Short mmCIF file of C-alpha atoms in Angstrom, two decimals:
data_model
loop_
_atom_site.label_atom_id
_atom_site.label_comp_id
_atom_site.label_asym_id
_atom_site.label_seq_id
_atom_site.Cartn_x
_atom_site.Cartn_y
_atom_site.Cartn_z
CA MET A 1 52.30 -86.39 -17.00
CA THR A 2 48.94 -85.09 -15.78
CA ALA A 3 47.22 -87.27 -18.40
CA LEU A 4 48.46 -90.28 -16.42
CA ARG A 5 46.73 -89.04 -13.23
CA PRO A 6 49.20 -90.52 -10.74
CA GLY A 7 48.25 -90.61 -7.07
CA ILE A 8 51.88 -90.49 -5.94
CA LEU A 9 54.84 -88.80 -7.59
CA LEU A 10 58.38 -89.76 -6.54
CA THR A 11 60.74 -86.85 -7.19
CA ASP A 12 64.49 -87.36 -7.46
CA ILE A 13 66.17 -85.18 -4.81
CA ARG A 14 69.79 -85.75 -5.78
CA SER A 15 71.80 -82.62 -6.51
CA ASN A 16 72.37 -83.65 -10.14
CA ALA A 17 68.65 -84.26 -10.84
CA THR A 18 66.57 -81.79 -12.81
CA PRO A 19 64.26 -79.96 -10.36
CA LEU A 20 60.57 -80.78 -10.70
CA ASP A 21 59.67 -77.21 -11.65
CA ARG A 22 61.98 -77.38 -14.69
CA LEU A 23 60.46 -80.60 -16.04
CA ARG A 24 57.13 -79.12 -17.09
CA PRO A 25 55.31 -75.80 -17.33
CA ASN A 26 54.10 -74.31 -14.03
CA ALA A 27 50.42 -74.82 -14.85
CA ASP A 28 50.97 -78.55 -15.41
CA ARG A 29 53.12 -78.88 -12.29
CA SER A 30 50.64 -77.21 -9.99
CA ALA A 31 47.79 -79.34 -11.39
CA LEU A 32 49.90 -82.45 -10.88
CA GLU A 33 50.90 -81.49 -7.35
CA ARG A 34 47.24 -80.85 -6.44
CA ALA A 35 46.30 -84.28 -7.82
CA ALA A 36 49.24 -86.31 -6.48
CA ALA A 37 51.20 -86.69 -3.27
CA VAL A 38 54.79 -85.62 -3.99
CA VAL A 39 57.36 -87.78 -2.19
CA PRO A 40 61.07 -86.88 -2.18
CA TRP A 41 63.10 -89.85 -3.40
CA ASN A 42 66.76 -90.75 -3.78
CA PRO A 43 67.02 -93.71 -6.20
CA GLU A 44 70.48 -94.64 -4.96
CA PRO A 45 70.64 -97.78 -2.80
CA ILE A 46 69.61 -97.23 0.82
CA CYS A 47 72.24 -98.56 3.20
CA SER A 48 70.64 -98.48 6.63
CA PRO A 49 67.45 -99.81 8.22
CA GLN A 50 66.67 -96.30 9.50
CA ALA A 51 66.88 -94.83 5.98
CA HIS A 52 64.61 -97.60 4.66
CA ALA A 53 62.12 -96.89 7.44
CA ARG A 54 62.11 -93.12 6.74
CA PHE A 55 61.54 -93.63 3.02
CA LEU A 56 58.87 -96.31 3.44
CA THR A 57 57.07 -94.13 5.99
CA LEU A 58 56.99 -91.27 3.46
CA VAL A 59 55.63 -93.63 0.79
CA ALA A 60 53.04 -95.12 3.18
CA ASP A 61 51.86 -91.61 4.14
CA ALA A 62 51.58 -90.73 0.44
CA VAL A 63 49.58 -93.89 -0.29
CA GLU A 64 47.18 -93.08 2.55
CA ALA A 65 46.81 -89.51 1.26
CA ALA A 66 46.21 -90.76 -2.30
CA GLN A 67 43.47 -93.12 -1.10
CA GLY A 68 41.66 -90.21 0.52
CA ARG A 69 41.46 -88.22 -2.76
#
């Protein structure tokens, strides 16, 4: 994953999702988290305007942070 050099990483926060720290070795994860903004994400459909706004605000903040790197 670090070879891709993403600026933003959406992480699935559902209870049945594999936690980020179990997906790759700790050294890789910490390098990735230093290089990318990590945004919590629930890929299930969002049902309210407020939930859309919260998620899009998180993504917008991550995009702004990624541009500053």
